[in-house]
Structures are given as C-alpha cells and as structure tokens.
Amino acid sequence: MSAKRRADGPALKRKPKLSAGRAKPGGSGGSGGPARAKTGPDGKPGKVRSVARRRILKTLKWLLISLIVGCLLIVAAFVYLYKTTPIPNPNKDFETQSSFVYYGDGKTEIGQYATQNRSIIPLSQMPDTLQNAVIAAEDRTFYTNHGIDPKGIIRAAFNDARGGATQGASTITQQYVKILYLTQERSLSRKVHEAILSLKLQKEKSKQDILQGYLNTIYFGRGAYGVQAAAQAYFGVDASDLSLKQGAVLASVLNNPTQYDPANGKSNKQALLSRYRYVLSGMATMGKLSPAKAARAERHLPAFPVFKESSQYGGQKGHVLTLVRQQLHDLNFTDDEIDGGGLRVYTTLTQKAMNAAAAGVREVRPKLSLKQLHVGVATVQPATGALLGFYAGQNFLQSQINWAEAGGMVGSTFKPASLATAIANGYSLKSTWDGNSPYTFPDGLEVHNEGDSTGTNYGSAISSVTAMEQSVNTAFVDMSASIPNGPAKILTQAEKMGIPPEEPDAHYPGIPDSSRDLDADALITLGKARISAINMANAYATIANGGQRADVHVISKVTDSKGKVLYQYKPHTTEAIKPDIDRDVSYAMQQVVLHGTGTNAQAIDRPAAGKTGTATNANGDVSSSWFVGFTPQLVTAVMYVRGDGDNALNDWLPPYNGAAGYFGAGYPTATWAAVMKADLVGVPEQSFPLPAYVTGTPPESGHSAPPPPPTHHTQSSAPPTSSAPTSSAPTSSAPTSSAPTSPTTSPTSGTTSCPPSDSCGTDGPSASAAATDGPRPSVMASREPWW
C-alpha cells in the first residue's frame, strides 16, 4: 500500500485519554498501561541500578575465580610437596634430649628431665583394652582416617594467623610422625610437613605398625617413654599385665603427663579422674567396652603403689624439679620441650640455702609422724627476689605436696601490711589502739586476744609498736577499722608487697601466682588468707629492701643444648612502701624480736626483724603456726601445719622450751633461727636503718594518747644512748585506762582469737613466756626511743 493510498483511507481511531486517577487496563495504580521502570537522575529508566548490579556480579565472579585459582594452587603445592618430600630417617632417640637443671652457680647440676627410659615391645604384648583406651583418648577415627586431621590443620592455620599458640587435635599418626621424624618446633610449616609425612606413612605402614610404634615412643610422664616403661613407672607391672582400669589411666595421662599424674596432688588426681571417665565412656561409645563395665570402672581410679626412692626424684630433688617444671610452663615451655628439648635451665637456688633449710628443719622439728607434721620453709634474697632455697616437706616419693608452695593460713604474719597501711593513711608508730579483749564490732562480732576465754587485756590505748611486738589482735582490728575503707587498702598494700591476689595478675606475680581466701573483710588483718611461704618471704623481703618489691622468681635463664638463650629473667622492682614508712614498719618488727613474741629469733646473734603468726581453724583449733623474719640481706619464712593443712596443732605438738610449741613463738621461730644461722655463715653483719617516725594527719581522732616512756632497744648502727632525745620525748601522762596485762604463762589450749565461725590469726606468749634461750645478744643492746 502506498503512502498516498494510506493517507486517503479511513481515519485511524484514537484512544481516548484517561482522566486522572483512572487505571489503564492491565496497569497498576492510576497511570494506566504497563508499569514503567523508575527513572534515574538522567531520566533514563533503571540505568544506575543496572550498572551497580553488573559491577557487583563482576566482582563476585572475579572473587570466585580467585578463590578457585587459590584453592587449585594450594592443592597443586600440596601435591608437589607430597611427591617431593621423602620420609626421612628416624630421629636419634626420637629427637629427645635430656634437659638439665642447675643451681645458681650455673655449673652444679640439680637434676635432669627425661633420662630415656624405654623398652620396645610388640603390639601383641599390649592388651586390647589398653590399645582401645589410647584410641578412645587420642584419635577415635584412627582405623578409618587417612592419617591427618583436616580440621586440626585449618584450626592451626587460623590460630597461627591470629598470632596464637599452635593447637593440637593431631591424629595418632601425626603425633607419631612428630616424635619419630620432626622437631618440637611450633609453627604452621611444621604442621603442614607433619600432615604430608602422615599421609605418606599411612600408605607405607599398616595401622597396627603405626599404633605399635606410637605406643613404644610416646611420653607418659615420670621419665617413661613407651607403654612398657609407663606400666612400670605407674603400677610396677609389665604392659602385658595391665588391667582395664590401669590401661585407661595410662591412656588418660598421655594428654598432659604433668596435669594428670595423681602423684602431683589432690587437684591432679581429680583432673585424672575426669579424664579417665572420658576415656572409658569413649571406649563404650566405640563399642569396645560394654556400658555396664564402663560404668563400674568409672567409679574410682585403680590403686597406685608407692615406689622405693630413686636418685632422680628422691628427697627434696623431686620437689625442686617439679617446681621448676611448673615455672617453665608459666614461661610457655611445653612438656615436649622440657622432657625432650635438651634445655639448660639455670635456677636461682643455692646449695647452701637448700641445705640450710633442710638442716634447720631436722634440727628443731619434733619427732612426730612425718606423714602428719608438715614444715614449709622458703628463703628469698630481698634485693633481687631470687628464691635461694626452700624445704617442701616429706621426701618427694612419699608425698608430692610442696608445703613451701602450698602454704596455709598466715595468721598474724599479715599484720605488717596493716601497719604499713595505717602509717600511709596518717597514723604513726605512736598512734594508740584498743588492746583490751574482746573488741566488738557494731554488728556484734567479737575479736579476742590470746589467753583465757575472754582474752588478754593489754590496755585501751597501746602504741602501734606494742601492738606489733605483742601481736595484739584487738589493736590491729581497731587499726583496720579506723582506716577509711581499711580492709580494701590493706589488701592492696599486701598485693603491692608481694602477696598475689586470688586471681592471677601480671602486676602481682608470685610462686604460685595466686592466694586463697584473700578477702577484704573486717578480719583481713588477722591473716585468714592462705598464702605460700615463698610469697610471704617475698612480701617481707620488700620491707627488708626499703619498700622496693623485687619479683620472686626461681628461673634466671634457659638455653638450648647449644647455648642459645631462650629466656632471660629481667630484674624488676616496684615501690610498694614509701621508704620512711618502710623504716618505721621495720622498726616495729625489730621490737618483735627484741621484746615480743619472736625473741627466740635472737639465737642468730645479729640484728633481725620479723613476725610470728598463729591461725585458728573453724573449730577454734590452732591449724598453722608461722615465723617470717629477715636481716638486711636475707628473708626466711617458716610454716608448721598438720595433716591436710587444717588439722589441730594444739594438744598435739609438744612444748618448746617449756612454752606452748604450737604458737609461732615456739617451733617456727626456733626453726627460722636454725635455718638463718646456717645460711648467714660468712655473710657480714649489717644493721637496719633508723626509724623515720613518720607523722601525718590521722583520719580519725582518739588514737593519739601517748603510752609510757620508752624502754625499748633498737637494732641500728647508731651508738647506744642512755635516753631518748629531749626534744622528742613525750611529755603527756599515760592513758587513764587499765594497764596492759602481759601474759606470763602460755595460753590455754584451743583459745580462739575470733568467733568459732571464723578462721583468723592469734599469737603465742609474750617475751616473758617465750624467751627461754638465755640472755639477749649484746649486739641488740643499743637503746632508742620507742616513738
């Protein structure tokens, strides 16, 4: 049809316009017709959205391509490494080298870890129950996997990327490869190498061969490599004679030979029981043990025999090696490195201090059951915080509890922290406190001094010095209550001095790094806390060091077998007490030795300071007895406890020189003197600095009445004086309250210093009852004012 013809034709019909709001057929809304795409800023529909969508899709496509390429490269690299990595020759002795521990001289050996103790036996001599227990404990897919744990490798990769420590979850094959062919290096590359060798090994060896090799090489603790040595070390039997329960124990300790060794204390035995039940449950889940048999075996662990002493861990040596191992763990050394890494560990311990501690205990300790009476001793060097020596208690092979580390309730040895806090808060040596018994809190709680049922009265206004030298409980409770927020401040002061808090804190290190029952309550000053003798010695070392705390430590350096330094202790000191306040606290503690409950310490015949401590348990019985004391060069803490650390000492310990031996004034102080006397042979005598007599503005009135004129002696380098300086002598009259009543006989058995529902500190008789060793040494005869 031509254009003209089309023009002459009938007119085309036009669609009528729709009015506003009228919907077009098939449309939506009021615009009619097909829905139109939204327009972009330039008026062109959907252009921006479309571009953005294309860009996102393009990016995702390239990311997917990159991921695929990356995976292919990783697979290709793994395949290449698999084909080009040969299985190496086994390491000599499976790459285990003995690690040696030395005294502080760096030459004399204390002992060594992991002297090889291995006997190779065939799998046929290993009971099926043992094999199944090990598989249940370490690798339940052992017979079905291909020698590697992909999840473990991925976890290790992510952990390494985050800078964390490489984690385990290795298969039995991987563990065997690591021992047999590789080093103990903790790195991702070693983990990949381990995986490759594991894949190759499981193709060349049967599962039975791998399991046999593994059980003949893996470390079980106690110096035992392989199941035969382990069976002898733990149960005194051959591996072929191991029972179900014994085999489950050995399978359990593999995971952590130190943590799960029941010889290391109650907590370790409890941890072993939990792991042991996990292993038995796994055997039942795998169908290798009936649920009924598993349930019966889970009830309790098998019996562990006591073995004869060996030169490796006998006596105190086992305690030393165990303590050093624990500290190496804290420095992030693994058991693999300790037992087979050829380490050279240099300690701060000296033969002289170790021998002095043991000899001092033997000299004084009453002849009572070695299984019941426990003595802990620790000696620390004030200027450095070095642990020079300790006595842990029983022969390690009879008891693995180190009482120098375990500690106990410290009683009144905690009081110096209270005095330091009081002086820092405005009080002074001449501030006075309520020494009468009982002291009653507003809520009705009563605190008693030692003595009869009501306690000894020392007077309503006794000085800080008298309160310290006679260890007056009521005075120190009054002191704590008179300091604003006193208990919390005393706790902070104690931590600064070297007593670790309940929860480990890097700012307050210690051995161990935490204390028990260290609460900021009203009775904190009486020593309810359970603290190690090592940490108590270091807290007093702060006072001996002019108020500067040096962190206590026992490891000075660690090297590898070639001499490369892997760890070096860096000396660190912190001001815990202001120097002038420290001098005043030290002065008050010198009076404890000169005139108070610690006069038996005068036996060392040189200036000394210290504090006795006696704690009572919830039954009101004396459960721990202490003396912690120092010279300017050396600090030693001594603790006596019985049974599990809470059994009664009163009515059980015999008298000491006619006085009650269960108080800190008795056996602990005499033991301290014996230890220090031996330790100070050849050490020049030094005097303490004079007191500073710090004064301040007390936060509470009523603590300033002066006591009677001074009659005390001090241990200083100043020449003797016949009287106090005129300008400093007090001029006011003595308080009008009742005069102090000093005890002249030993307190009665079972007397408590606080309500039976609480456990807190009390102390022994004063000088008149405890000083029975003859005249005081002449070195202590110089006279100084008490204030």
C-alpha angles and dihedrals in degrees: 000000000000125000090247095051089049090052092050094049128095116304117262116248117243123218112243117248116251119234120239113284095020114124120231116231111272091009132113124227125006102305097077129212126055116340111261125221116253114263126239126226091281092052094251112127118249095342098131094043092049093051093049092049092051091050093051092048091049092050092048090049092054092045090053091047091049091049092050092047091047092051091048090050091049091048091046091049091048091049090048092050091046092054096042100041112091122202103256128221113277115268117260106267085353090293093291115143123181116253116220130212120207138193120248092275087071092228111065112083119227095184145300141246127236105004096187112268107173136143117183115221132172122257089249089070092054113086117242089236090059093048092048092046092054092048091048090051101042113019121002092182093052096122094045106037126085096239100276139081108220092188090054092050092049091047090050091050094052092043091051091049089054091050094248129138116279110260131219130227089131120159121245088257092053092049091049092049092050092053097040103042113008140060127250091254112143105220141116092245090057089049092053091046089050091052093050093049090046091056092049094044094052089055093051099040132046121243089250092055091049093049091047092050092046094051091049095052110031119105117246099180129253089078091293120140114188131013096277093057090042093053089054094043095051105028109011093238137107118264090247090062097051114129124222092262094046091049091050089053093053090047089051098051092054090079093060116354093192099045094044099043104113090207090071095074144282096300091053091049090051091049090050091051091055093049091044091056090048090055095048091047089052091052089053092048090051090052093244095115131032115248090238093055091045091052092050093047092047093063095085144344122264120260117276115214124225112241131210118264118278128196090239099066106001124126116357093333093085090053091051094049091046094049091047090049091052091051091048088054089054087054089055097254111144128223088249090058094043096047100036109011100089093238123176108213118194115197134194092235120118127204089228094057094042092050092044091054094050094043093048091053093048091049097053108021112109116242099258134131111308088211092056109036114062126188123192122192131180130179121196132183108234099211096051109020088235114158100228100178146344143183113219101188127245126030106287092238091058097042129008095197111115102209092190086063100032093053126172143222106328100205117187095355083086092065098088088067088056093051092048089051093048094052091046088055098053105280125111146197090279095049110116131227139189106272097174122107132270109031108200124205120214090256091057099258110145129208120197134199121229117279132067125350093295097038132237120300114223097173137279094265114036123158126252088250094054091045089055099043093048093035093230108192097197092052092053093046087051088049093051092047092049094057112084105252085356102171093051091048092048090052091051091048092050091051091050090052093056109279108126118227124246091265116048113259124184089220091061108040124178147149099289100017096227141047131213130235091006098153129160094234132134093272098048091110091062093063108251090155121103108227133167121254087236092058093043089053090051093048089055089044086064089060091046089050097057095265095308114128116214112195112252114240140159103196117071101171143358125199135172122248091274095052100259108150111240096171134012123184112237113211112241130181131180130191105246100164129025109254096243092047089048091055091053093049089048090050092053090049091051088059089057088064095040101045112355142064094310101061092122086072089071087083090088087069096222137084112297140166131195150125135249121221134193123177130197127212128225090279093056093252122133104255104171135022126196148178121186116180144154151197119208090270105037143032128198130182122199126192131184120196136158134223111335091356097271103067120117119273095182115091087017109062110070120238119278114223091336096310130097106286096201094073122087088248090067128048097357094054092044090049090050090053092050092049095046094045090058093041095051096053106129093009112122116244115252132189128223122249116261117265116266096213093219114205129194144153109289114224090222131040125228098062102092107079106127119236124224121300116292121270101161131117126223132204106236142128092249118108116259116272126200096219144006121278109277094230092055102041115113115248103188122094125258118272118277094230122107114291120256115268108217114205115244098185132049115273118260121265118274097014112157128213094206138017116307089246090065134060116218148132132301130159145219134260123304126252094284091063102031105039100085101134097094131257120354117260114268092235088074097053100099113114124227134168115265096229 
